[in-house]
C-alpha atoms as one frame of an Amber mdcrd trajectory, in Angstrom:
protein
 149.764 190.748 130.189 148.550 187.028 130.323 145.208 185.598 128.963 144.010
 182.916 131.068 141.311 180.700 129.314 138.602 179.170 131.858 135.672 177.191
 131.349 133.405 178.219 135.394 131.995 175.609 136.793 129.150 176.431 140.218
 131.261 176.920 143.132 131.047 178.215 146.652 132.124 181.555 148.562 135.473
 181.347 150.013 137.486 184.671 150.029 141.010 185.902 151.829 141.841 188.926
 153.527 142.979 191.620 150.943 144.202 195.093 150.874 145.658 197.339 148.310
 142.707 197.661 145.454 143.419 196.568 142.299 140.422 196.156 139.085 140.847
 193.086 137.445 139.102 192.285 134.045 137.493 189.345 133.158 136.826 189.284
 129.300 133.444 187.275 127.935 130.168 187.498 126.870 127.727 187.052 129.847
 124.588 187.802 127.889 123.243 185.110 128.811 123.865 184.427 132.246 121.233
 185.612 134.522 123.335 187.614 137.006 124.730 191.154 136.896 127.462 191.099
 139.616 128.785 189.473 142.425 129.617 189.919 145.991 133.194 188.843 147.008
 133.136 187.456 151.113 135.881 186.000 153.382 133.863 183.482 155.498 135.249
 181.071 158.238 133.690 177.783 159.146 134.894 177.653 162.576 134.238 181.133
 163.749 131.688 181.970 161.525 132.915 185.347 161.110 132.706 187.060 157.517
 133.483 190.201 155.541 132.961 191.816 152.191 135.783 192.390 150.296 135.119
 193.181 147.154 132.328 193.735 144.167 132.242 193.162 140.428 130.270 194.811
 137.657 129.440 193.592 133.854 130.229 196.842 131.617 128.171 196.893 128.404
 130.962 194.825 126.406 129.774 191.771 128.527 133.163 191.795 130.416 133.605
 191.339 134.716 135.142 194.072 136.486 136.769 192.923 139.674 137.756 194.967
 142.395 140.059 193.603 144.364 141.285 194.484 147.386 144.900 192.681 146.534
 147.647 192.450 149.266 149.562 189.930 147.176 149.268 188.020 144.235 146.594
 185.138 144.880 145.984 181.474 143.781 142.403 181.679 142.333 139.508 178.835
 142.334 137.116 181.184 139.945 133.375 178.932 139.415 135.617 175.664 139.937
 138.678 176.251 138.403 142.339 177.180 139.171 144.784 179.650 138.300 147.224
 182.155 139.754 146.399 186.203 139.217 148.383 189.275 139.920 146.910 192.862
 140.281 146.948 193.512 135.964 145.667 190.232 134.802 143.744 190.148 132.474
 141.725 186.757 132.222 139.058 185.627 129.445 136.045 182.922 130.707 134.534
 180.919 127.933 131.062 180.261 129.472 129.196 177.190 128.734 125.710 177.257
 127.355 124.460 175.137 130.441 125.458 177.658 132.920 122.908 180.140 133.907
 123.942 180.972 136.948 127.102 181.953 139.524 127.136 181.577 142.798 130.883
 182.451 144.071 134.324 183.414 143.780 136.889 181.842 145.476 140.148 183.162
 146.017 142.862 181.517 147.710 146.075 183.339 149.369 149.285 182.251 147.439
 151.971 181.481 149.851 154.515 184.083 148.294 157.681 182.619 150.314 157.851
 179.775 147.695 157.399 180.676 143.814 156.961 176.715 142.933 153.806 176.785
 144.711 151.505 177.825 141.308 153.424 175.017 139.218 152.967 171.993 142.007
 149.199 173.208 142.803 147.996 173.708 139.052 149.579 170.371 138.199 148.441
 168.290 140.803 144.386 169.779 140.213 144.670 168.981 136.450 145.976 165.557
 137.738 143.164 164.691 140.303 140.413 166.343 137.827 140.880 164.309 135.234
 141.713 161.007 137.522 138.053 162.113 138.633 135.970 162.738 135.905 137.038
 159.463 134.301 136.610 157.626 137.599 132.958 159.619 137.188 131.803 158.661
 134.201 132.842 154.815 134.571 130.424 154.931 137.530 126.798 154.368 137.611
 125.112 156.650 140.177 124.203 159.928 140.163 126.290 162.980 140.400 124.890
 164.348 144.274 125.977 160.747 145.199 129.066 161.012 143.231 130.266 164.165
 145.168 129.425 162.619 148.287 131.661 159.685 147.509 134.697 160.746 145.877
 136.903 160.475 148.810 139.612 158.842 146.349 139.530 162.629 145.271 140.970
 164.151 148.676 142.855 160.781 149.920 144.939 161.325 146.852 145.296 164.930
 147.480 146.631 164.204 150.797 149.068 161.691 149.471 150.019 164.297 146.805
 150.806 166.992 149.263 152.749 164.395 151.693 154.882 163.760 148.231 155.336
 167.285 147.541 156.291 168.058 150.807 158.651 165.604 151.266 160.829 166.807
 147.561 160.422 170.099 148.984 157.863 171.856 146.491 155.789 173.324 148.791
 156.447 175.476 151.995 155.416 174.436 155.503 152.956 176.846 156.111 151.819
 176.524 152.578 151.282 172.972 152.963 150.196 173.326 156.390 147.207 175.321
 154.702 146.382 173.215 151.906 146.022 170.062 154.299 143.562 172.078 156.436
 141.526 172.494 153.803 141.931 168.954 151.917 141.169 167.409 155.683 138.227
 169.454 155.762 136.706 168.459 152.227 137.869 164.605 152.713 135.672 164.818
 155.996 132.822 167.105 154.900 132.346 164.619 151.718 132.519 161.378 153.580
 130.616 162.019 156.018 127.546 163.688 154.599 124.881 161.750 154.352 126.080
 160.742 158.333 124.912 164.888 159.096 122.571 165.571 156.513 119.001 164.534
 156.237 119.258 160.470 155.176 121.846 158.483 154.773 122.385 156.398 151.719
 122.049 152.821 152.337 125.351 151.322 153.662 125.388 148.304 150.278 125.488
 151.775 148.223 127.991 153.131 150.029 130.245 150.285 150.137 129.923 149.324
 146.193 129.913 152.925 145.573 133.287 153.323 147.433 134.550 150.341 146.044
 134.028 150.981 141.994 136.397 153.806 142.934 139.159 152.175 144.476 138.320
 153.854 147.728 139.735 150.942 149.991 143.299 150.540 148.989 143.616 154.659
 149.664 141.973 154.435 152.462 144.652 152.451 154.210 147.857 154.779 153.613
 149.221 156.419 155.956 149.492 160.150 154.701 146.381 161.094 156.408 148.288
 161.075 159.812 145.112 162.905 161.890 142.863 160.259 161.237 145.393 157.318
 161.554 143.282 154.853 160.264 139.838 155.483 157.411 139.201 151.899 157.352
 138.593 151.792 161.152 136.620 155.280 160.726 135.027 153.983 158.040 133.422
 150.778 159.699 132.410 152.967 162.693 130.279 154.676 160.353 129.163 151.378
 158.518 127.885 150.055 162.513 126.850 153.726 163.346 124.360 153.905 160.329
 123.366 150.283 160.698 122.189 150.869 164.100 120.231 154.084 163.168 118.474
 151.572 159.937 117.539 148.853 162.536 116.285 151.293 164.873 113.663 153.144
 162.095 115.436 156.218 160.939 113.249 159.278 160.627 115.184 161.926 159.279
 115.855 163.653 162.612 119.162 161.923 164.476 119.608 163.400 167.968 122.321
 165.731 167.644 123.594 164.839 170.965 124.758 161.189 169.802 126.591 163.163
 166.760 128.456 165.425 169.306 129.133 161.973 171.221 130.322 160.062 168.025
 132.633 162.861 166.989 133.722 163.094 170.456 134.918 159.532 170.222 136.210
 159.332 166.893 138.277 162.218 166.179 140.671 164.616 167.563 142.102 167.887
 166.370 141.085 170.071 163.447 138.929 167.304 162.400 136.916 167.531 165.411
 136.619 171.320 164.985 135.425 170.678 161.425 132.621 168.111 162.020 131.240
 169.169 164.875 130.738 173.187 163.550 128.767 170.931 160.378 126.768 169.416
 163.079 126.041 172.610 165.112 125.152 174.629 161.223 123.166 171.982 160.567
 121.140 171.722 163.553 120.329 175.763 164.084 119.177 175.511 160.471 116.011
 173.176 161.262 112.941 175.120 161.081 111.040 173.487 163.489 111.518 174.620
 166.800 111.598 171.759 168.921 114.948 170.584 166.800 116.708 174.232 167.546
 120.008 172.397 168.963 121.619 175.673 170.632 119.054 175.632 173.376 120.559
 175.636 177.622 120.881 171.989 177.315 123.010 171.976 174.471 124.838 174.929
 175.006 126.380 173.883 178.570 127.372 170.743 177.098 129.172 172.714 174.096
 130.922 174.864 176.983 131.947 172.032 178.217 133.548 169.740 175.543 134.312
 172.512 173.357 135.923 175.344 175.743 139.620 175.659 173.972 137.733 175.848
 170.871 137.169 178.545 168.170 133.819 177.052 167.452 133.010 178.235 170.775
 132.060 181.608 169.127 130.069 180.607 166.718 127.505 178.240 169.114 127.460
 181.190 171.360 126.386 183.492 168.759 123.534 180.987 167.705 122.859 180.373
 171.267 122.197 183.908 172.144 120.142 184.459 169.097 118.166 180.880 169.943
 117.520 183.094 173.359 116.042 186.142 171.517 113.846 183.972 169.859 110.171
 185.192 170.821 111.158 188.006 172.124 111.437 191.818 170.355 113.538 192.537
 167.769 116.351 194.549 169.801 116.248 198.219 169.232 119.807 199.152 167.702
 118.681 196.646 164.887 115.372 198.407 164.777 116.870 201.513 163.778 118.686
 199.774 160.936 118.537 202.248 157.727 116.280 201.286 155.102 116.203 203.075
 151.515 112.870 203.052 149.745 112.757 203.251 146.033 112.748 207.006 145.847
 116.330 207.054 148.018 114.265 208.263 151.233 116.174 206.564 153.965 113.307
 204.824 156.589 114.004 202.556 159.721 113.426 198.809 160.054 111.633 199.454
 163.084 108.691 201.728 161.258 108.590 199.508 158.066 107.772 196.701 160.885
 105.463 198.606 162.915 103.551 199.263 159.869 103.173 195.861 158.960 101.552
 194.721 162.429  99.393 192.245 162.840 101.209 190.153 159.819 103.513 187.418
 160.328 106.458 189.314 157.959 108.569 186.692 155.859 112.356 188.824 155.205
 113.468 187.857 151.954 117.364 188.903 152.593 118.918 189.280 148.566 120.963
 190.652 145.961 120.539 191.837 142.324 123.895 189.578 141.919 122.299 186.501
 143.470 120.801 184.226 141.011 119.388 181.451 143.829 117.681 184.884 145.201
 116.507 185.842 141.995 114.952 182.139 141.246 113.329 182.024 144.755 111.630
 184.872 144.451 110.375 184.267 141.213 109.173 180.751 142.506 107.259 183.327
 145.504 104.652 184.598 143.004 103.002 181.093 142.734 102.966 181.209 146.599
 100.760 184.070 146.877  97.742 181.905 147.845  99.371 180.730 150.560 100.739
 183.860 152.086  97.251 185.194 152.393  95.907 181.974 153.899  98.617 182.486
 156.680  98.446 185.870 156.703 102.240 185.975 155.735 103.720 189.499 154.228
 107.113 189.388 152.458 109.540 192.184 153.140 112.104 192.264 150.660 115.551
 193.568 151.705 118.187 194.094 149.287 121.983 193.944 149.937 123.158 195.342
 146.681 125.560 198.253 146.962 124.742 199.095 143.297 121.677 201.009 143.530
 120.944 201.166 139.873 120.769 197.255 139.824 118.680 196.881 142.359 116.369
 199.404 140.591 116.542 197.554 137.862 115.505 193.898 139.378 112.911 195.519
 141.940 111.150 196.257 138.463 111.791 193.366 136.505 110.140 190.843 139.357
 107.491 192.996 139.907 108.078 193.916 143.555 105.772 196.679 145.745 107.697
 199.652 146.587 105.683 199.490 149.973 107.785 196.168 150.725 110.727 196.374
 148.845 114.070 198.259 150.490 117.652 198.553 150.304 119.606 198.256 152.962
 121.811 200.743 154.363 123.764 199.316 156.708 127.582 200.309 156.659 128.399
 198.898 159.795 126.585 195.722 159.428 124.778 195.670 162.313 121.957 194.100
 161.085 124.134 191.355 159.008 125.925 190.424 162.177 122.884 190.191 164.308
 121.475 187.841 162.236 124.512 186.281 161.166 123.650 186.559 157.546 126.656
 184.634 156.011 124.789 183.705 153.025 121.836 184.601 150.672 118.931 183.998
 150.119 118.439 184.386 154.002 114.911 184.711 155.701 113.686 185.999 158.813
 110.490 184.938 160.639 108.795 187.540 162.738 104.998 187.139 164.006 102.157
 189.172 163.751 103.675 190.953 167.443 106.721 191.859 166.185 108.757 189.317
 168.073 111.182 187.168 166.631 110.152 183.605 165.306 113.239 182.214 163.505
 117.116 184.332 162.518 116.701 181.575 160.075 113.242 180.547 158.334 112.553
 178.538 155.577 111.766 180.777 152.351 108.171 179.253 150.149 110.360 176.631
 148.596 109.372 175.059 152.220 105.718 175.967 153.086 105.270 172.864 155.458
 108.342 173.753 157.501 107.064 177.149 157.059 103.264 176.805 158.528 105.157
 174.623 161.106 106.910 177.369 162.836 104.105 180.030 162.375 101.720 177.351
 164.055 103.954 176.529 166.379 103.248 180.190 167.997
């Protein structure tokens, strides 16, 4: 049996589709991490699809049990770090005194076809981390602007894999893979501040880029989809000039991103940025910036027909439809479970609450951003009687004990506090809950005000959409 050492790092939720269950044990002392298990999911950025697969528990030793649903051995990313598991691992986590929460496990499908894939993967990482983290600390900015800029990060990984593929250490479709997703971080990262809400100015950017060496890379020729960074890279230099000369105000018409992309890129990449375009624009609270309105959606239909993204801006589209309107009835009769295990229905628990705009505070006992939210709530309680806001509180733990357990510790109303039962996930689809903490706005009516509401870390966005009723 091998002992794998790791020091976890924050990560994301990224999970592949498993099958034959297998209980893995992670060895450590979590006492003082504030988290009691997690939630494994598969998620897609393209089709926005997504699936459980898997839960862990802490036993009273302090140690993770996985359960995973293992079809083959996997290549792990586990809190930001690498290694390879099989079904009977066992694997020890040394957790740093800084860390005080986790928010994912990532798991990664080792191509089995080629057994040098482990060696060449876990190699290269250790390379690139530490080319980064020195490149880091030489630099001067901050580390949100660091991980925006470290394209010298995922340009080398691209001329890496090029390398490995051409001594034959990797597979095709293995290295087919790994591109996909090193073209989709390379893009993600440099063009973030283009989607998100302000750019950084374009002398940070380009002294930024430049401390890192960022200009020779960007001229190779491994990244054969994009042909060209330095030409992509001064479009974005002119396209975020333009938008500084003309006053920029937080809110770029998502239109003339669709428009830009449309120009710029082809392929995958296209897929990729424009899907961070669309997620970003149904997440705006305000209504008059929901971007999957008629409009919108017939020019998505049009320039995105042949693509899988198509789903997903349907799916928001059809929800942006809904939008003052009922909640439909097979969600209504989603199952609830009150505190005493009495099973109720979503549509009573709402009925009984008329004549409140109802806040749904979608969690987990194993969510620690969930946990902090709500504990941030309490100082909010002001405010939701001003507005005439109740919170709902609907839990997606499957272990009931835990949930018991938390309800009690943050002090929540057994009058507005439920787990949900919901095998089929009707109600997770509807909504298209791919990620918690997730809120729902409904009105004092019943009808439907935002799938996707700010929480009370936003009131302004908040009072925005209930006075926008």
């Amino acid at each position: 049996m091998r002992i794998i050492v790791l020091t976890f790092l924050l990560s994301t939720i990224y999970c592949p589709v498993l099958c034959q269950q297998y209980n893995t044990v992670i060895k450590g002392n979590f006492k003082t991490i504030k988290f009691n298990s997690l939630r494994l999911v598969k998620y897609d950025i393209l089709s926005d699809d997504f699936k459980y697969i898997g839960q862990s528990k802490i036993d009273s030793q302090g140690n993770f049990i996985f359960q995973l649903n293992l079809k083959k051995p996997v290549f792990c990313k586990l809190f930001g770090d690498f290694f390879f598991i099989t079904p009977h691992d066992s694997i020890e986590i040394k957790a740093t005194e800084n860390v005080k929460s986790i928010l994912g496990y990532d798991l990664i499908v080792l191509d089995s076809k080629n057994s040098k894939n482990y060696t060449f993967y876990k190699t290269f990482l250790d390379k690139i981390k530490s080319h980064s983290i020195s490149n880091f600390k030489k630099s001067n900015f901050s580390w949100p602007v660091f991980k925006r800029l470290c394209q010298e990060f995922y340009a080398e990984r691209l001329l890496y894999l090029e390398r490995s593929k051409i001594n034959n250490d990797v597979s095709i479709e293995f290295y087919n893979f790994l591109k996909k997703d090193v073209l989709f971080e390379h893009m993600s990262s440099l063009f973030q501040p283009f989607f998100y809400k302000m750019p950084i100015s374009t002398i940070e950017l380009q002294n930024s880029l430049q401390s890192l060496g960022i200009d020779t890379l960007f001229k190779s020729n491994a990244c054969h989809e994009f042909i060209s960074f330095q030409q992509v890279l001064n479009q974005y230099y002119k396209y975020i000039i333009s938008i500084e000369l003309q006053g920029f105000d937080n809110n770029i018409h998502f239109k003339s991103q669709f428009e830009y992309v449309k120009e710029n890129f082809e392929g995958t990449s296209k897929e990729f940025l424009t899907s961070l375009i669309f997620k970003k624009a149904v997440a705006l609270p305000d209504p008059k910036y929901y971007a999957i309105n008629d409009s919108i959606y017939s020019y998505a239909r049009k320039y995105f027909s042949d693509s899988s993204l198509l789903s997903f801006i349907k799916g928001k589209y059809i929800l942006y439809k809904n939008l003052h309107k009922k909640v439909p009835d097979n969600i209504l009769v989603s199952k609830l479970k009150d505190f005493n295990g009495v099973e109720v229905e979503l549509g009573s628990i709402l009925s009984s609450l008329k004549g409140h705009n109802i806040l749904i505070d979608n969690w987990a006992s194993w969510c620690a951003p969930c946990i902090s939210a709500m504990k941030e709530a309490k100082e909010s309680a002001n405010f939701l009687i001003t507005n005439n806001i109740t919170m709902l509180y609907l839990s997606q733990d499957e272990d009931t004990s835990q949930w018991k357990k938390l309800h009690t510790t943050l002090g929540l109303s057994k009058n507005n506090s439920f787990l949900l039962s919901d095998p089929q996930k009707e109600f997770i689809k509807y909504f298209r809950i791919t990620s918690i903490p997730h809120y729902i706005l409904v009105d004092r009516e019943g009808n439907l005000l935002s799938q996707n509401s700010p929480g009370l870390t936003d009131l302004n966005a908040l009072i925005k959409l209930i006075g926008s009723n």
